[in-house]
Structures are given as C-alpha cells and as structure tokens.
CSV table of C-alpha atoms in Angstrom, one decimal:
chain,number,residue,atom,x,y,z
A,73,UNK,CA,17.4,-6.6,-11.6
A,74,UNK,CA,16.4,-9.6,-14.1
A,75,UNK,CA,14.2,-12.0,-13.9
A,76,UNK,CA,15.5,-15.5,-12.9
A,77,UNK,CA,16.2,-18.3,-16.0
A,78,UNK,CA,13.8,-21.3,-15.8
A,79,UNK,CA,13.1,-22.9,-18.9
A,80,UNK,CA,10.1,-22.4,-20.7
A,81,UNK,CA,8.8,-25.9,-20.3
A,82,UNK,CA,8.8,-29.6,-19.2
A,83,UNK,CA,7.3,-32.9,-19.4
A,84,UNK,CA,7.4,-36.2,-18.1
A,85,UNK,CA,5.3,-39.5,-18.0
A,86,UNK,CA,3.1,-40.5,-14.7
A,87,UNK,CA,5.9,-42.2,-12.5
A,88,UNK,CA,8.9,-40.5,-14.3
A,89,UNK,CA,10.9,-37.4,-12.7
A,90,UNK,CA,11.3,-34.2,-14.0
A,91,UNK,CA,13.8,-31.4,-12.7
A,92,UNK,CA,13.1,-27.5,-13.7
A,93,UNK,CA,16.2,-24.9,-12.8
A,94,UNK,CA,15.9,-21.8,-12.0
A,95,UNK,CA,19.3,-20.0,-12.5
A,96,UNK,CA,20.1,-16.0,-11.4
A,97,UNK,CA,22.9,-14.6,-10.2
A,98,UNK,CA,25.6,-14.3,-7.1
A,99,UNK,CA,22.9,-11.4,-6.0
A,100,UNK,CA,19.7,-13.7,-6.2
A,101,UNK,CA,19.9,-17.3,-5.8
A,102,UNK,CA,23.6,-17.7,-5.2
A,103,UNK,CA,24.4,-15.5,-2.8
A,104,UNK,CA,21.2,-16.6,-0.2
A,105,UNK,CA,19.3,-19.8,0.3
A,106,UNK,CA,16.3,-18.2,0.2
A,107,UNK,CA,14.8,-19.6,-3.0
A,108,UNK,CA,11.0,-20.5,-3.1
A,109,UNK,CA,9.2,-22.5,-5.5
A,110,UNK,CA,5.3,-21.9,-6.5
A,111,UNK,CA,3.0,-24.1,-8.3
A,112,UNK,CA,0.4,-22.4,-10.1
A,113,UNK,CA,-2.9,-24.3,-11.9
A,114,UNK,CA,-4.8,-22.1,-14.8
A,115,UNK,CA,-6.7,-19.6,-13.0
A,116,UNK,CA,-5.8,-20.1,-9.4
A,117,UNK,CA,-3.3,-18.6,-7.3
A,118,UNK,CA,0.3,-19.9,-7.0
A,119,UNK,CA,0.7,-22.6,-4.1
A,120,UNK,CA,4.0,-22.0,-1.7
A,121,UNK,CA,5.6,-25.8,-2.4
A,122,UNK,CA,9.5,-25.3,-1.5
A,123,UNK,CA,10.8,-22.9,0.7
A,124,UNK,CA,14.6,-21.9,1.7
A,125,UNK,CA,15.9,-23.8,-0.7
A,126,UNK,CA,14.4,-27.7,0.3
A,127,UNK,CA,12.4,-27.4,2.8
A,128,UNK,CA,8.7,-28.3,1.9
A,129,UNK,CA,5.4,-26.7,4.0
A,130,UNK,CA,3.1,-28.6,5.8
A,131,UNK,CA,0.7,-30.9,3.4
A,132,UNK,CA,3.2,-30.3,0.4
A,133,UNK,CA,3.6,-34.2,-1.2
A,134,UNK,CA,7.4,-35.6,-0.3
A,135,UNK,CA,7.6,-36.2,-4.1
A,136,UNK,CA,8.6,-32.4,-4.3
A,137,UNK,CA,11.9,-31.6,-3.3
A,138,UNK,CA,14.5,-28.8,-3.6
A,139,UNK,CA,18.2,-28.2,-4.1
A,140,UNK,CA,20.8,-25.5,-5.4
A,141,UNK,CA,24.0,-25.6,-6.7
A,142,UNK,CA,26.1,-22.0,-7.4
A,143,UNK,CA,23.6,-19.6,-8.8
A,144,UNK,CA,21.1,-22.5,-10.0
A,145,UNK,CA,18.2,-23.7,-8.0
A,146,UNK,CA,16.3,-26.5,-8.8
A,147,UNK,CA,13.0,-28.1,-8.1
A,148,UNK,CA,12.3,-32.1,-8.8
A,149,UNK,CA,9.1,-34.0,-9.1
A,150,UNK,CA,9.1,-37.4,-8.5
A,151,UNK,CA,6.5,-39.8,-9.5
A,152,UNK,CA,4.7,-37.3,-11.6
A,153,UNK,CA,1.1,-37.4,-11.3
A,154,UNK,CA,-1.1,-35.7,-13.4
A,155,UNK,CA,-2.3,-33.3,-10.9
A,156,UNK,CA,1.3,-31.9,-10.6
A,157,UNK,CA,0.4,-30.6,-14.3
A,158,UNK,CA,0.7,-26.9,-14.2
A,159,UNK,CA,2.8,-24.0,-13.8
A,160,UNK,CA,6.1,-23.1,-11.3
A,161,UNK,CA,7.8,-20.5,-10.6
A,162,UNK,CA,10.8,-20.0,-8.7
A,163,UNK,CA,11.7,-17.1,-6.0
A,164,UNK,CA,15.1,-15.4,-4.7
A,165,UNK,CA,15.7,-12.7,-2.6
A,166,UNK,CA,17.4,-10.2,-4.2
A,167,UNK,CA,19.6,-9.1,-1.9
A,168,UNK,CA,19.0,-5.7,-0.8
A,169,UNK,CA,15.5,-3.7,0.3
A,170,UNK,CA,13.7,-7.2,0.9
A,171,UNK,CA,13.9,-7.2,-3.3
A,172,UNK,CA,12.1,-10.9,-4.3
A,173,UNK,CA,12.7,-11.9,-8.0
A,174,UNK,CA,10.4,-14.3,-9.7
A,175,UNK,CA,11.8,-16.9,-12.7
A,176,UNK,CA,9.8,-16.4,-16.0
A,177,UNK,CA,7.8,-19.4,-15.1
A,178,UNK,CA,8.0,-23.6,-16.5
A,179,UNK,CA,4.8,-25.5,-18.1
A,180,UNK,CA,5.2,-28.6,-16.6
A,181,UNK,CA,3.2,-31.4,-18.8
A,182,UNK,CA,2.8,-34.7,-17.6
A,183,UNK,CA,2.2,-36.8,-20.7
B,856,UNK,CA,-7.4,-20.4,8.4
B,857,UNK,CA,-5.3,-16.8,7.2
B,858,UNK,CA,-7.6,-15.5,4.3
B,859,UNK,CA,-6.5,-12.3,2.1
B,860,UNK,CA,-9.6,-10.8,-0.3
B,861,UNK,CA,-8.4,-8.5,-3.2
B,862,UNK,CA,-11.1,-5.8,-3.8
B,863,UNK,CA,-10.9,-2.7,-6.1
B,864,UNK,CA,-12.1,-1.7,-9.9
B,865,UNK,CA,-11.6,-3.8,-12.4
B,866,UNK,CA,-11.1,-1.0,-14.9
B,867,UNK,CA,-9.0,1.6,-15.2
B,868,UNK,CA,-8.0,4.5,-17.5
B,869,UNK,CA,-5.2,5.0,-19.2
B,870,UNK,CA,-2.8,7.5,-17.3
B,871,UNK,CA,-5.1,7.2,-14.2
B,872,UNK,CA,-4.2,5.8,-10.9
B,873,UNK,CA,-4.7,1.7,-10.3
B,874,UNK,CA,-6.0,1.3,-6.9
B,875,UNK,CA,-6.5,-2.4,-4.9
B,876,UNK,CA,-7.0,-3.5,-1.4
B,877,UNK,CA,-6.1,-6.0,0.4
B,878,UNK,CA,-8.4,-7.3,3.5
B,879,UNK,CA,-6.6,-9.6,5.8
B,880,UNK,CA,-9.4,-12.1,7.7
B,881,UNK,CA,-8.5,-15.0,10.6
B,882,UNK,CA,-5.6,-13.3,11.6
B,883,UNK,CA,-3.8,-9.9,12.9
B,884,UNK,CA,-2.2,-7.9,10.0
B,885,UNK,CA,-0.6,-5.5,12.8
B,886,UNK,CA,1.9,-6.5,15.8
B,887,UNK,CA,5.5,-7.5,16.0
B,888,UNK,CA,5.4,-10.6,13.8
B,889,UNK,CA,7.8,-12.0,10.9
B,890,UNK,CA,5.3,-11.1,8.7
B,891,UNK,CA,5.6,-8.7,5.9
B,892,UNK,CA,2.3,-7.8,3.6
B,893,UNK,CA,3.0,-7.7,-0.3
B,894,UNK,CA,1.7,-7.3,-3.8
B,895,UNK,CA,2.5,-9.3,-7.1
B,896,UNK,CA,1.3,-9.1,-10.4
B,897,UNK,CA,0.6,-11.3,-13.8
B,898,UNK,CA,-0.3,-10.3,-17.1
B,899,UNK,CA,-2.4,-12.2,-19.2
B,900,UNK,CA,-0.5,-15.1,-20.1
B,901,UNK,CA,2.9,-14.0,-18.2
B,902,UNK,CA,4.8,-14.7,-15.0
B,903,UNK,CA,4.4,-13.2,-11.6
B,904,UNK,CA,6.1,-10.2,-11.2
B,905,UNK,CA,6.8,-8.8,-7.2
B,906,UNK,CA,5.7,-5.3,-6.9
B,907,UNK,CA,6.4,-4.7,-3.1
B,908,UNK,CA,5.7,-5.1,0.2
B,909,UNK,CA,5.1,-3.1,4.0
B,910,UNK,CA,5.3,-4.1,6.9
B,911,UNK,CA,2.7,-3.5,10.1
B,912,UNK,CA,4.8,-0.6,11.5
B,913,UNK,CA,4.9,1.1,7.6
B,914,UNK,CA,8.3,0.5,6.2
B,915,UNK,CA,7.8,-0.4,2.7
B,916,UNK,CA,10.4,-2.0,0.0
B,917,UNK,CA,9.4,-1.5,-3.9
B,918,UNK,CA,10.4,-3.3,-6.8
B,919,UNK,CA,13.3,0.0,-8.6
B,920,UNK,CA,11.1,-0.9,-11.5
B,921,UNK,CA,8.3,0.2,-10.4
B,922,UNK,CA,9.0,2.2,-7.8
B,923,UNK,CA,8.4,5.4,-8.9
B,924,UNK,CA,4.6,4.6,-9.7
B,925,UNK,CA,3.8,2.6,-6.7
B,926,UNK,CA,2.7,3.4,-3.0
B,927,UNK,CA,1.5,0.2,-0.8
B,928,UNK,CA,0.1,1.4,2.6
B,929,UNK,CA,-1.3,-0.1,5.4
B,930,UNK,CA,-4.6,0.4,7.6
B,931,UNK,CA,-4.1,-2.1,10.7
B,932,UNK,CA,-7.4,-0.8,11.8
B,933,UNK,CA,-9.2,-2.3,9.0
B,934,UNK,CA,-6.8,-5.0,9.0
B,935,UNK,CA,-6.4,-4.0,4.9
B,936,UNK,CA,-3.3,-3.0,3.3
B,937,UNK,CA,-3.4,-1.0,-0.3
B,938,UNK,CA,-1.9,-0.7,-3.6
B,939,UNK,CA,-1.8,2.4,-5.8
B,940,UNK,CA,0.2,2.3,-8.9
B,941,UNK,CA,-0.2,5.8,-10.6
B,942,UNK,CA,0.2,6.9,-14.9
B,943,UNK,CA,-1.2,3.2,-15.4
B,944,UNK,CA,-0.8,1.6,-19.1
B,945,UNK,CA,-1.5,-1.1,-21.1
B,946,UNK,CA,0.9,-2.9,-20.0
B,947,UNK,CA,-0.4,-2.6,-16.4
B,948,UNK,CA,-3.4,-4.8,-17.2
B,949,UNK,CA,-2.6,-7.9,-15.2
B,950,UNK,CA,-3.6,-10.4,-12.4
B,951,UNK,CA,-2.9,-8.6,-9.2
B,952,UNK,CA,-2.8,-10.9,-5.8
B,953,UNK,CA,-1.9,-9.9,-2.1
B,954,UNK,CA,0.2,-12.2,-0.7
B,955,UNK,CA,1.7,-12.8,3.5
B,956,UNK,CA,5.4,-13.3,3.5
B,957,UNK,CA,6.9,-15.0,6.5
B,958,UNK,CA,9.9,-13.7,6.6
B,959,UNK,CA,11.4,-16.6,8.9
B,960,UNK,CA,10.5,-18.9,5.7
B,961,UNK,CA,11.5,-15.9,2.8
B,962,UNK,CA,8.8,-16.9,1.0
B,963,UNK,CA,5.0,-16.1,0.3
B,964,UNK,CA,2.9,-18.6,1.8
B,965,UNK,CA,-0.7,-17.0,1.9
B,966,UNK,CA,-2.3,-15.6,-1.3
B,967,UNK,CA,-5.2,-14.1,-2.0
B,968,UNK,CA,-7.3,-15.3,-5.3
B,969,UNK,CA,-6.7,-12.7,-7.4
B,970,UNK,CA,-7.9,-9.7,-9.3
B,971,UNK,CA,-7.7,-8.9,-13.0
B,972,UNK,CA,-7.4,-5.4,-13.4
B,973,UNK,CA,-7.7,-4.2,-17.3
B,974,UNK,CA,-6.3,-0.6,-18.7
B,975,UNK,CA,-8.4,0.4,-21.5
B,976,UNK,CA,-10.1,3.6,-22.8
C-alpha cells in the first residue's frame, strides 16, 4: 500500500490561511473518515491535531480544522502564527488488518 | 497524564535483530479498552512510517511491508509492549516512537519521545 500524496511544502504570512491535502485512494482516505492529522516540530514527537476527519482534541487551537472531499483530505490553518511552523502529516486507515498509512509529510513555513 | 518511554540500544548491527520497548506509565496498558498499542518509524530526514500495532489480549496487525521482519509483543505485567524487527539494514536506521491508538478516535493520540536507533558496522 502507498503512501498518501501531501505536497512537499507550504507557506503563508502571520494572519493568512494555508490548506495542505493529503490525497490516497478509495481504500485509504476515501473509503473511511478516519483520517488524522499530526503536527510535528524539529526534534519532538508528532502532536494528534485532527481526528476522524474534523474533529479537533481537547486543547488543539480552533484555527485548525479539517475536511475531505472523494479520496483528498485536507487540513487548514487559519490565522497562521508562527508557532504553527513545522511539519504535518496526514493519517488514513487502510482498510483491512487495522493498516494506518501516513502522507510523505508538508513543511509548513510561516513567512 | 498517559506517559509511554521508548528504551532499547541505540546501535545495532547490520543483519542483527533491532529490539525496543515500550513502558506504558499513568495508565493500564491491559484490560478491555479501545486502545490498541503501536510502533512507528522515521528516518533521518523522512516521514513517519506505521510499523504495527497489538492489542492487550495479543492480536497484532503489521504493516505487509514489513511484516515479515517484525514481531510487536506485549507484557501487561510490566505494563511494556516490544518491538523486534529482525535482518536489520541501513535503511532501518530511523526515529522509532511507541504510540496509544484509541481506536474510538482512529488515530494516535499519545506518543512517546522517541528513539533513534542507528544500523552501522
């Protein structure tokens, strides 16, 4: 099974809104809406932001939301900030044998 | 606060067998619960990559790509779960965290830090 398509990078200015996709296949993202979004800072651990799709976790800023369309998931940042500067990664079940699938990752810049 | 701690050697071999564990603190890794216990990876400079996962009870679910190099077990006992990944290369060298994932939520919400495990002679 492939990895999921998210585009290398991203960038926005402080205020601005940025949207990263994630796209996989009827298997993955389109056929469940069960797709997760991490944020990941150099060096630490990824941070559950977006679960199931658009539902955020307890403490995650309202700024972050989620939404999917077919077989593309995508995750938007409102009112960048420059702490949101890092890297995400998006998640789908794959379908069979609890399989997860991971997106190749997006830098997210905040200019 | 749910706390998971990596521990393990951070080098190994070339063709030799990559072992990690996983300690699970401030809460029960054992019991009927919608948690499942899993392993992901992250070479230098790359994405995350699931390996697999187990649940209390044993059943575990691999990644086909790995799957005939990889065993995750668990010790509810210690309150640990395990990793081996056997004939290791290179291209094993990578990031390895233990993560919780709630399987109400499909998605990992508690990770541990991190280990970086290096293959090299």
């Amino acid at each position: 099974q492939s990895a999921l398509t998210q585009p290398p990078s991203a960038s926005g200015s402080p205020g601005q809104s940025v949207t990263i996709s994630c796209t996989g296949t009827s298997s993955d993202v389109g056929g469940y809406n069960y797709v997760s979004w991490y944020q990941q800072h150099p060096g630490k651990a990824p941070k559950l932001m977006i679960y199931d799709v658009t539902k955020r976790p307890s403490g995650v800023p309202d700024r972050f939301s989620g939404s999917k369309s077919g077989n593309t998931a995508s995750l938007t940042v409102s009112g960048l900030q420059a702490e949101d500067e890092a890297d995400y990664y998006c998640n789908s079940y794959g379908g069979s044998n609890h399989f997860e699938v991971f997106g190749g990752g997006t830098k997210l810049t905040v200019l | 606060q749910l706390q998971l701690q990596e521990s393990g050697p951070g080098l190994v071999r070339p063709s030799e067998t990559l072992s990690l564990t996983c300690t699970v603190s401030g809460g029960s890794i054992s019991g009927s619960s919608p948690y499942y216990w899993g392993w992901i990876r992250q070479p230098p400079g790359k994405g995350l990559e699931w390996m697999g996962s187990i649940y209390y009870s044993g059943s575990t679910y691999y990644n086909p790509s790995l799957k005939s190099r990889v065993t995750i077990s668990v010790d509810t006992s210690k309150n640990q779960f395990s990793l081996k990944l056997t004939s290791v290369t290179a291209a094993d060298t990578a990031v390895y965290y233990c993560a919780r994932r709630f399987d109400y939520r499909h998605s990992l919400d508690y990770w541990g830090q991190g280990t970086l495990v290096t293959v090299s002679s």
